[in-house]
Amino acid sequence: MKDCVTDERVGEAAERDHSSFTESPTAFPEERSASLPAKGLSVSALAIATAACGGGDSGGGSAPPTGSSSGGTVTPPPPTVLKPATDEAAARFALRAAFSAPIGSISNLKDRGYEPWLDGQMSASNDQTAEQFFQSRGFDDITTDQFFFNRRIGDYMIWSQLMSRGSEVRKRAALALSEFFVVSLNSVSITWRSQAIGEYWDILNRRAFGNFRDLLEDITLNPAMGVFLNTRGNRKANPSTGRVPDENYGREVMQLFSIGLFELNVDGTQRTDGSGNPIPTYSNDDVTGISKAFTGYDFDFDGIGYTPNPRNPNNQIPDVEYVRRPMTADPAKWQRPRTQSEHSAEEKAFLGTVIPAGTGAAETLRLTLDAIFQHPNVGPFFGKQMIQRLVTSNPSLQYVQRVAQTFNDNGSGVRGDLRAVFTAILMDEEALDPAGLTNPMFGKLREPMVRYAQWGRTFDVSSVNGNWDIGDTSSNSTALGQAPLRSPSVFNFFRPGYIPAGSQAAANNLLAPEFQLVNETSVAGYVNFMEGVIGGTGRFGRDVKASYSGELPIAHQSDALLDRLDLVLAGGQLTQNTRDVIKAALDDITVTETSDDATKLRRIHIGVMLVMASNDYMVQK
């Protein structure tokens, strides 16, 4: 990516100088981080985009440097470190890799370069897990007036995670993984349901930059997944009653969590038979065979105690720990212990693998997950969807192939190295090519929950009561139309192959997954929701407040304020026409350096609202 790092002329027409906003980078910078005017402002003029975007072909990379020789010995040159040439290029990279682009991160990125910055962020652990959040707020306790064992406080936890603390890059990857390995709080009917989904989130964070095979095993045995897709309590066949193993998880682990419906080439295209038809990856017999492998598991209640329900002493509440343990196939550890296993002892045949009859549960699970993990579809199937979540809806075949090859081999002979995969996605020449700014096939619609998390981190939000009492944001008429960890089904909020009918995207055969969330109701709902939270009003603005401390000192300078918002929110993507409309709205309010904070905040709120409602912001390039 020579043009991205060495040619200062690249992108001059689209990128502006924000050198006036320089601050000292920190080791782990978090940007510091309310209502619209009654007149002179039309939000509809900057409504959400109605045509989808995607990803184009890659640009060329720079040639490797040559070494020098002395006395016949070749001295290899130091490795070239790719660095963003502008603040805007750095901001766009940060907004793909994380949720926000604080000024400190922009400076740090430019100084260190893309990969060193990314490597440092990936190495950072989260400073508070979901489990620690629940414990710190007393949500693991059973008291007379608090019934957190049966309340849906998972929303508090996940918004706390997305909007504050810890490694943004790790959490951004974990959120993308949550849309691939889907578990939904909506359907986890279990005592301590929020703590169960919290453990699932902690798994995604722990394994985000580990190995795919380990992640696959952890989610398979997770109690929330066990409830969501019926692995928990799945019993072996009983010929006398006609009972057969539940096929739900066996089907979905193949269809959605690993290999997909049809055989793929390494570039993600479908393989075809001699008649040009796609080749199914599995049959009903494969589903029947693999479903036997996931029998005999239930919650691990070994050593779990009980507390009487304060409002109904006849009802005993188990300790929370059981929802955080992997499920077990040892019937002696179940809530109602048994001596006989419920794991199927039958032969299990699927995906060309045969597990002999009599093989135990642990060995069966190992062989089953190994067979899935080694399937050639996993790299392109998983890799393309992670590209779609982070970079572009329509990656080129070459982009998908490069990522899939990294999944297959990280360069050291290791398969499934997620750290290498996410690095390959974010560092690919197609992702870094500045030509993507003007390529109508490149980019993606920002998901509503990602926009909201970005607002929170960009403007340093905090929770007044410490609970992050935001709640369920699923309503498309009064909220975001999307809530993290609350997918309406196992198929996520949208399908990776979705194309909006009758759209410009459809006319150009472009995928636009996130547009499955977009309709007239959701457009208005998002604008109304963001107007309230930006100004700190309404149901969703009561507890979570933004400081806008970085914007207050320049609020009297509308040009400087707009430049800053364009940079940290949109990565410098606002067109001149959009900037002109927003600036006119900002200038409609008289603000001087000596104006009170309320007046300055009014201008800031307008600027943030209009940027985040504009087409230029909505489509991430």
XYZ file of C-alpha atoms in Angstrom:
621
model
C 0.000 0.000 0.000
C 2.612 2.500 -1.184
C 0.022 5.207 -1.809
C -1.397 4.888 1.694
C 1.853 5.463 3.498
C 4.342 7.364 1.371
C 2.484 9.609 -1.044
C 1.134 12.676 0.723
C -0.789 13.617 -2.411
C -3.098 10.620 -2.184
C -6.627 11.532 -1.215
C -5.958 15.285 -1.012
C -9.275 15.994 -2.682
C -11.166 13.929 -0.103
C -9.074 14.432 3.023
C -8.620 17.596 5.063
C -5.925 18.884 7.341
C -6.771 18.321 10.998
C -3.314 19.145 12.280
C -4.789 21.700 14.647
C -6.176 18.835 16.738
C -3.042 17.130 18.015
C -2.740 15.670 21.460
C -0.246 13.468 23.206
C -0.896 9.766 22.510
C -1.274 7.476 25.466
C -0.407 3.821 25.888
C -4.075 2.906 25.641
C -5.846 6.095 24.596
C -9.537 6.572 25.093
C -10.997 9.712 23.597
C -12.819 11.993 25.984
C -15.006 11.623 24.949
C -27.762 16.618 24.415
C -31.065 18.711 21.503
C -31.677 20.051 18.054
C -32.591 23.703 17.385
C -36.218 24.575 17.055
C -35.695 26.280 13.701
C -33.499 26.191 10.636
C -32.703 22.472 10.772
C -34.011 19.608 8.661
C -32.831 16.206 9.809
C -34.556 14.627 6.829
C -32.116 16.431 4.537
C -29.423 14.144 5.914
C -31.464 10.969 6.400
C -30.030 7.478 6.322
C -28.749 6.173 2.998
C -31.232 4.161 0.920
C -28.741 2.600 -1.490
C -26.266 -0.045 -0.382
C -22.524 -0.125 -0.806
C -19.959 -2.878 -1.068
C -16.342 -3.735 -1.747
C -14.281 -3.424 -4.886
C -11.123 -4.954 -6.259
C -7.889 -4.435 -4.442
C -5.251 -1.911 -5.207
C -1.638 -2.763 -5.724
C 0.842 -3.201 -2.913
C 4.333 -1.823 -2.701
C 7.264 -3.889 -3.887
C 9.463 -5.393 -1.197
C 12.656 -3.464 -0.537
C 15.914 -4.922 -1.706
C 18.742 -5.777 0.639
C 22.360 -4.717 0.554
C 25.409 -6.929 0.374
C 28.952 -6.686 1.621
C 31.571 -9.296 0.958
C 28.988 -11.646 -0.489
C 26.710 -11.523 2.575
C 23.235 -10.126 2.042
C 21.960 -8.030 4.905
C 18.175 -8.053 4.958
C 16.643 -4.585 5.159
C 14.546 -3.664 8.162
C 10.878 -4.487 7.651
C 8.765 -1.721 6.184
C 6.181 -0.431 8.621
C 3.030 0.779 6.909
C 1.852 4.053 8.379
C -1.203 6.167 7.605
C -0.204 9.331 5.788
C -3.043 11.422 7.190
C -5.196 11.757 10.283
C -8.170 10.697 8.209
C -6.560 7.453 7.044
C -5.645 6.645 10.647
C -9.184 7.403 11.827
C -10.743 5.180 9.182
C -8.498 2.286 10.200
C -9.349 2.735 13.870
C -13.061 2.852 13.090
C -12.842 -0.535 11.374
C -10.636 -2.167 13.989
C -12.389 -0.663 17.020
C -15.479 1.395 17.824
C -13.982 4.867 17.920
C -11.112 6.991 16.658
C -9.981 9.196 19.548
C -7.378 11.832 18.822
C -4.812 9.953 20.890
C -5.288 6.779 18.845
C -4.987 8.724 15.607
C -1.659 10.193 16.709
C -0.476 6.841 18.004
C -1.420 5.102 14.773
C 0.456 7.623 12.666
C 3.530 7.380 14.853
C 3.677 3.598 15.240
C 2.096 2.377 12.022
C -0.903 0.185 11.360
C 0.350 -3.232 12.412
C 2.345 -2.228 15.523
C -0.672 -0.279 16.774
C -3.010 -3.160 15.976
C -0.696 -5.699 17.587
C -0.572 -3.646 20.775
C -4.343 -3.335 20.880
C -4.825 -7.054 20.285
C -2.449 -7.845 23.121
C -4.440 -5.749 25.578
C -6.917 -7.660 27.705
C -10.223 -6.333 28.936
C -9.960 -4.719 32.331
C -13.405 -5.901 33.402
C -15.160 -9.080 32.321
C -18.905 -9.538 32.191
C -18.618 -11.684 35.306
C -16.744 -8.925 37.125
C -19.338 -6.360 36.043
C -22.184 -8.418 37.508
C -20.255 -9.037 40.709
C -19.247 -5.393 41.126
C -22.872 -4.239 40.847
C -24.199 -6.877 43.232
C -26.099 -8.587 40.438
C -24.920 -12.053 41.532
C -26.621 -11.597 44.893
C -30.014 -12.899 45.982
C -31.709 -10.387 48.266
C -35.261 -9.544 49.280
C -35.647 -6.609 46.908
C -33.382 -7.634 44.049
C -34.102 -10.512 41.720
C -31.230 -10.349 39.292
C -31.278 -14.124 38.855
C -34.347 -13.682 36.669
C -33.949 -10.172 35.270
C -32.650 -9.255 31.882
C -29.738 -7.138 33.006
C -27.570 -8.508 30.212
C -28.253 -5.254 28.362
C -26.555 -3.302 31.158
C -23.518 -5.544 30.904
C -23.064 -5.491 27.143
C -23.479 -1.736 26.789
C -20.989 -1.232 29.616
C -18.586 -3.473 27.711
C -19.078 -1.787 24.343
C -19.035 1.787 25.580
C -16.259 1.748 28.148
C -13.124 0.105 29.453
C -10.690 -2.397 28.048
C -9.494 -3.182 24.559
C -11.826 -1.756 21.928
C -10.185 -3.879 19.253
C -10.795 -7.098 21.175
C -14.391 -6.129 21.887
C -14.997 -5.128 18.260
C -13.802 -8.566 17.151
C -15.927 -10.213 19.847
C -19.010 -8.329 18.648
C -18.361 -9.498 15.095
C -18.004 -13.058 16.396
C -21.305 -12.711 18.266
C -22.997 -12.198 14.905
C -21.482 -15.398 13.533
C -21.793 -17.677 16.579
C -25.211 -16.346 17.528
C -26.786 -16.735 20.949
C -29.668 -14.432 21.809
C -30.699 -13.237 25.242
C -34.250 -13.201 23.871
C -34.352 -16.991 23.890
C -32.125 -18.021 26.787
C -34.800 -19.123 29.251
C -32.668 -20.034 32.229
C -32.220 -18.918 35.816
C -29.401 -16.345 35.807
C -30.038 -15.747 32.099
C -28.047 -12.510 31.970
C -25.062 -14.049 33.712
C -25.278 -16.922 31.219
C -25.110 -14.566 28.241
C -22.342 -12.705 30.076
C -20.236 -15.853 30.179
C -20.867 -16.329 26.484
C -19.608 -12.796 25.849
C -16.564 -13.470 28.026
C -15.777 -16.551 25.911
C -15.867 -14.474 22.731
C -13.491 -11.966 24.324
C -11.117 -14.596 25.681
C -10.963 -16.453 22.385
C -11.204 -13.493 19.985
C -7.504 -13.690 19.081
C -6.965 -17.330 19.965
C -7.731 -20.359 17.820
C -11.017 -21.016 16.037
C -11.010 -24.664 17.151
C -10.821 -23.708 20.831
C -13.549 -21.124 20.395
C -15.770 -23.688 18.680
C -15.438 -26.071 21.619
C -16.068 -23.393 24.218
C -19.282 -22.204 22.585
C -20.451 -25.788 22.056
C -20.276 -26.493 25.784
C -21.510 -23.083 26.938
C -24.785 -23.231 28.938
C -26.333 -20.278 27.072
C -25.708 -22.016 23.761
C -26.913 -25.281 25.302
C -30.264 -23.663 26.076
C -30.449 -21.620 22.871
C -29.921 -24.547 20.474
C -31.054 -27.450 22.654
C -27.747 -29.170 23.360
C -28.496 -29.090 27.063
C -30.551 -32.180 27.897
C -30.159 -33.640 24.388
C -30.495 -37.389 24.982
C -29.562 -40.473 23.036
C -32.144 -42.330 20.989
C -34.705 -44.521 22.705
C -36.200 -47.040 20.251
C -38.962 -48.013 22.653
C -40.358 -44.478 22.762
C -39.245 -43.350 19.330
C -37.097 -40.587 20.788
C -34.217 -39.413 18.580
C -31.444 -36.897 19.316
C -32.307 -33.248 18.823
C -30.794 -32.030 15.541
C -30.848 -28.290 16.209
C -27.232 -27.687 17.217
C -25.876 -30.358 14.874
C -27.482 -28.597 11.925
C -26.617 -25.037 12.925
C -22.999 -25.739 13.845
C -22.503 -26.780 10.216
C -24.823 -24.393 8.423
C -24.056 -21.217 10.363
C -21.019 -21.661 12.595
C -18.492 -23.288 10.270
C -19.030 -24.519 6.696
C -22.308 -23.221 5.270
C -24.700 -24.933 2.901
C -22.543 -25.364 -0.205
C -18.969 -26.320 -0.927
C -16.723 -23.331 -1.540
C -13.526 -22.557 -3.343
C -10.872 -20.799 -1.290
C -12.036 -17.434 -2.696
C -15.553 -17.980 -1.378
C -17.206 -18.833 -4.687
C -19.382 -21.916 -4.829
C -18.016 -25.113 -6.262
C -20.242 -26.771 -8.866
C -20.815 -30.263 -10.165
C -20.664 -31.388 -13.780
C -24.066 -29.828 -14.439
C -23.109 -26.462 -12.968
C -25.123 -26.946 -9.779
C -23.797 -25.995 -6.320
C -22.623 -28.944 -4.235
C -24.259 -29.283 -0.778
C -21.805 -29.545 2.088
C -23.964 -31.996 4.014
C -27.084 -34.140 3.741
C -29.861 -35.069 6.137
C -27.892 -38.202 6.956
C -24.959 -36.002 7.997
C -27.278 -34.020 10.287
C -28.586 -37.215 11.837
C -25.068 -38.536 12.319
C -23.529 -35.425 13.815
C -26.501 -34.836 16.123
C -25.639 -38.029 17.995
C -22.283 -36.447 18.876
C -23.986 -33.686 20.867
C -26.004 -35.951 23.147
C -25.583 -36.496 26.855
C -24.729 -32.955 28.021
C -26.305 -30.957 30.819
C -25.405 -28.235 33.327
C -22.560 -28.944 35.725
C -24.101 -28.696 39.212
C -21.199 -30.290 41.047
C -20.938 -28.499 44.429
C -23.613 -25.936 43.524
C -25.598 -24.680 46.512
C -29.100 -23.249 46.744
C -30.667 -20.185 48.341
C -34.397 -19.904 49.143
C -36.191 -17.412 46.943
C -36.824 -14.430 49.297
C -40.357 -14.085 47.981
C -41.115 -17.785 47.736
C -39.092 -19.915 50.194
C -40.390 -23.096 48.571
C -38.479 -22.105 45.448
C -34.730 -22.730 45.642
C -32.349 -20.604 43.561
C -29.117 -22.347 42.515
C -25.788 -20.545 42.814
C -24.950 -18.508 39.749
C -21.749 -20.426 39.028
C -23.447 -23.209 37.071
C -24.215 -20.907 34.116
C -20.513 -20.048 33.858
C -19.252 -23.617 33.718
C -18.974 -25.719 30.558
C -21.731 -28.314 30.302
C -20.742 -31.825 31.299
C -21.476 -35.317 29.990
C -20.864 -36.798 33.447
C -24.375 -37.591 34.721
C -23.122 -37.717 38.319
C -22.627 -33.919 38.140
C -26.075 -33.023 36.867
C -28.724 -31.254 38.905
C -30.512 -34.580 39.178
C -27.553 -36.983 39.238
C -27.719 -40.247 37.345
C -25.485 -43.243 36.931
C -26.176 -43.923 33.263
C -24.867 -41.703 30.471
C -27.273 -40.132 27.989
C -24.565 -39.906 25.329
C -25.274 -41.973 22.231
C -23.058 -45.032 21.947
C -24.044 -45.563 18.314
C -21.701 -45.105 15.354
C -21.702 -41.510 14.147
C -21.082 -40.833 10.452
C -20.994 -37.300 8.992
C -18.904 -35.158 6.643
C -16.855 -38.187 5.631
C -15.948 -38.913 9.259
C -16.922 -42.108 11.062
C -16.754 -42.302 14.857
C -16.929 -45.933 15.977
C -19.727 -47.194 18.163
C -18.900 -47.104 21.849
C -16.760 -43.965 21.658
C -17.200 -41.833 24.796
C -18.602 -38.317 24.904
C -15.294 -36.456 25.328
C -13.529 -38.315 22.510
C -16.599 -38.012 20.290
C -16.675 -34.259 20.832
C -12.982 -33.958 19.998
C -13.304 -35.952 16.782
C -16.486 -34.121 15.762
C -15.124 -30.625 16.238
C -11.839 -31.597 14.586
C -13.760 -32.814 11.526
C -15.675 -29.544 11.315
C -12.570 -27.449 11.908
C -10.597 -29.197 9.173
C -13.298 -28.774 6.531
C -11.965 -26.642 3.645
C -15.036 -24.403 3.729
C -14.330 -22.899 7.146
C -11.672 -20.409 6.018
C -13.629 -18.755 3.189
C -17.028 -19.080 4.893
C -15.903 -17.527 8.172
C -13.376 -15.137 6.665
C -15.774 -13.496 4.230
C -18.339 -12.819 6.948
C -15.731 -11.244 9.215
C -14.648 -9.017 6.310
C -18.296 -8.024 5.882
C -18.667 -7.191 9.561
C -15.522 -5.055 9.758
C -14.576 -3.687 6.351
C -16.791 -4.101 3.286
C -19.971 -5.881 2.248
C -18.614 -6.999 -1.115
C -14.962 -7.999 -0.796
C -13.201 -9.055 -3.964
C -12.529 -12.732 -4.533
C -8.832 -12.061 -4.028
C -9.479 -10.434 -0.640
C -11.522 -13.407 0.538
C -8.882 -15.809 -0.742
C -6.055 -14.033 1.072
C -7.966 -14.124 4.363
C -9.012 -17.752 3.876
C -5.432 -18.743 3.177
C -4.375 -17.047 6.400
C -7.031 -19.059 8.240
C -5.680 -22.225 6.644
C -2.081 -21.367 7.560
C -0.941 -18.364 9.576
C 2.526 -18.604 8.042
C 3.805 -20.899 10.770
C 1.718 -23.932 9.894
C -1.114 -23.113 12.328
C -4.713 -23.373 11.167
C -7.464 -21.207 12.629
C -5.264 -18.503 14.212
C -7.858 -15.771 14.748
C -5.287 -13.119 15.602
C -3.704 -13.700 12.200
C -7.108 -13.764 10.499
C -8.303 -10.468 11.968
C -4.928 -8.897 11.205
C -5.176 -10.122 7.611
C -8.682 -8.647 7.303
C -7.729 -5.223 8.641
C -4.291 -5.028 7.002
C -5.310 -6.276 3.552
C -4.304 -4.059 0.657
C -7.955 -3.775 -0.354
C -8.933 -2.501 3.083
C -6.123 0.070 3.133
C -6.392 1.230 -0.479
C -7.415 4.920 -0.487
C -9.229 4.258 -3.778
C -11.955 2.711 -1.643
C -13.082 6.218 -0.698
C -14.372 6.811 -4.209
C -15.194 3.224 -5.157
C -19.010 2.797 -4.968
C -18.543 -0.950 -4.504
C -16.425 -0.566 -1.382
C -17.678 -0.067 2.164
C -20.579 -1.084 4.363
C -23.508 0.391 6.247
C -22.577 0.990 9.870
C -24.739 -1.149 12.149
C -26.935 0.874 14.535
C -25.423 -0.724 17.644
C -21.924 0.082 16.366
C -22.902 3.714 15.762
C -24.249 3.996 19.296
C -21.144 2.408 20.810
C -19.011 4.764 18.732
C -20.907 7.775 20.052
C -20.400 6.542 23.610
C -16.671 6.009 23.323
C -16.003 9.082 21.200
C -17.600 11.429 23.704
C -16.502 9.611 26.885
C -19.922 8.645 28.198
C -20.385 7.542 31.768
C -23.213 5.951 33.729
C -24.781 8.109 36.404
C -25.792 5.171 38.601
C -23.001 2.860 37.492
C -25.366 0.212 36.089
C -25.295 1.392 32.455
C -29.068 1.347 32.532
C -29.669 1.536 28.790
C -31.899 -1.486 28.352
C -33.102 -3.266 25.248
C -32.603 -1.144 22.115
C -34.304 -3.608 19.732
C -37.353 -1.487 18.896
C -37.030 -0.013 15.411
C -39.608 2.680 16.146
C -38.318 4.007 19.471
C -34.686 2.842 19.576
C -31.897 1.480 17.382
C -33.735 -1.439 15.836
C -30.825 -3.587 17.008
C -29.502 -4.667 20.406
C -26.210 -6.513 20.964
C -26.646 -10.175 21.956
C -30.364 -9.936 21.150
C -30.571 -11.262 17.615
C -34.175 -12.167 16.691
C -32.997 -15.618 15.559
C -29.921 -17.803 15.140
C -29.600 -16.274 11.662
C -28.382 -12.977 13.151
C -29.965 -9.577 12.596
C -29.424 -9.891 8.846
C -28.230 -12.470 6.340
C -24.717 -12.153 4.868
C -26.160 -12.613 1.377
C -28.987 -10.088 1.709
C -29.697 -7.796 -1.261
C -32.477 -5.205 -0.815
C -35.106 -5.784 -3.511
C -35.672 -3.016 -6.021
C -32.609 -1.077 -4.876
C -29.585 0.264 -6.674
C -27.629 -2.459 -4.900
C -29.871 -5.095 -6.461
C -29.427 -3.529 -9.891
C -25.675 -3.923 -9.463
C -25.903 -7.336 -7.751
C -24.279 -5.992 -4.587
C -24.702 -7.503 -1.151
C -25.939 -5.152 1.563
C -26.476 -7.213 4.732
C -27.087 -4.372 7.197
C -29.770 -2.897 4.968
C -32.052 -5.712 6.092
C -32.513 -3.521 9.197
C -33.425 -0.405 7.199
C -36.987 0.715 6.548
C -39.015 3.903 6.982
C -39.756 3.115 10.615
C -36.172 2.275 11.569
C -34.817 5.412 9.867
C -37.058 7.679 11.918
C -36.562 5.581 15.046
C -32.780 5.882 14.838
C -32.839 9.662 14.363
C -35.240 10.168 17.274
C -33.244 7.803 19.487
C -29.937 9.507 18.774
C -31.412 12.984 19.268
C -32.369 11.961 22.789
C -29.126 10.223 23.777
C -26.878 12.904 22.270
C -28.639 15.539 24.334
C -29.002 13.319 27.403
C -32.787 13.320 27.399
C -35.553 10.743 27.193
C -35.643 7.139 28.384
C -32.268 6.169 26.938
C -30.532 9.389 27.933
C -31.310 9.386 31.649
C -28.415 7.313 32.929
C -25.722 7.484 30.261
C -24.278 10.962 29.709
C -21.571 12.276 27.385
C -19.019 14.854 28.491
C -18.106 16.468 25.126
C -15.040 17.814 26.941
C -12.951 17.709 23.776
C -15.530 19.708 21.834
C -16.448 22.407 24.347
C -13.170 24.386 23.944
C -13.767 24.769 20.179
C -17.562 25.011 20.129
C -17.349 28.734 19.284
C -15.381 27.880 16.125
C -17.862 26.141 13.846
C -15.232 25.203 11.248
C -12.947 23.659 13.843
C -15.837 21.836 15.512
C -17.023 20.434 12.190
C -13.497 19.345 11.261
C -13.170 17.487 14.538
C -16.544 15.739 14.232
C -15.836 14.824 10.629
C -12.529 13.265 11.684
C -13.485 11.337 14.828
C -16.930 10.218 13.678
C -16.657 9.839 9.900
C -12.923 9.539 9.310
C -12.995 12.618 7.069
C -15.631 11.170 4.730
C -18.100 14.063 4.762
C -18.590 15.592 1.327
C -18.452 19.339 0.860
C -22.205 19.472 0.330
C -22.843 17.681 3.626
C -20.367 19.914 5.412
C -22.072 23.017 4.026
C -25.478 21.877 5.310
C -24.121 21.031 8.762
C -22.095 24.239 9.028
C -25.152 26.320 8.181
C -27.016 24.635 11.030
C -24.106 25.218 13.424
C -23.869 28.885 12.466
C -27.586 29.319 13.051
C -26.706 29.425 16.753
C -24.594 32.306 17.957
C -21.751 30.980 20.087
C -18.776 32.949 21.364
C -15.776 31.906 23.393
C -17.430 33.361 26.470
C -20.819 31.724 25.899
C -22.044 29.446 28.666
C -21.653 25.693 28.379
C -25.366 25.176 27.690
C -25.146 27.296 24.543
C -21.961 25.577 23.425
C -23.451 22.147 24.073
C -26.488 23.025 21.981
C -24.221 23.629 18.992
C -22.219 20.465 19.708
C -25.379 18.366 19.939
C -26.563 19.665 16.578
C -23.226 18.890 14.940
C -23.024 15.369 16.337
C -26.641 14.625 15.414
C -26.310 15.832 11.845
C -23.039 14.015 11.216
C -24.450 10.755 12.593
C -27.624 11.113 10.505
C -25.802 11.850 7.253
C -25.357 9.452 4.361
C -21.619 10.138 4.368
C -21.321 8.893 7.938
C -23.745 5.992 7.609
C -21.634 4.290 4.949
C -18.267 3.315 6.395
C -15.510 3.503 3.819
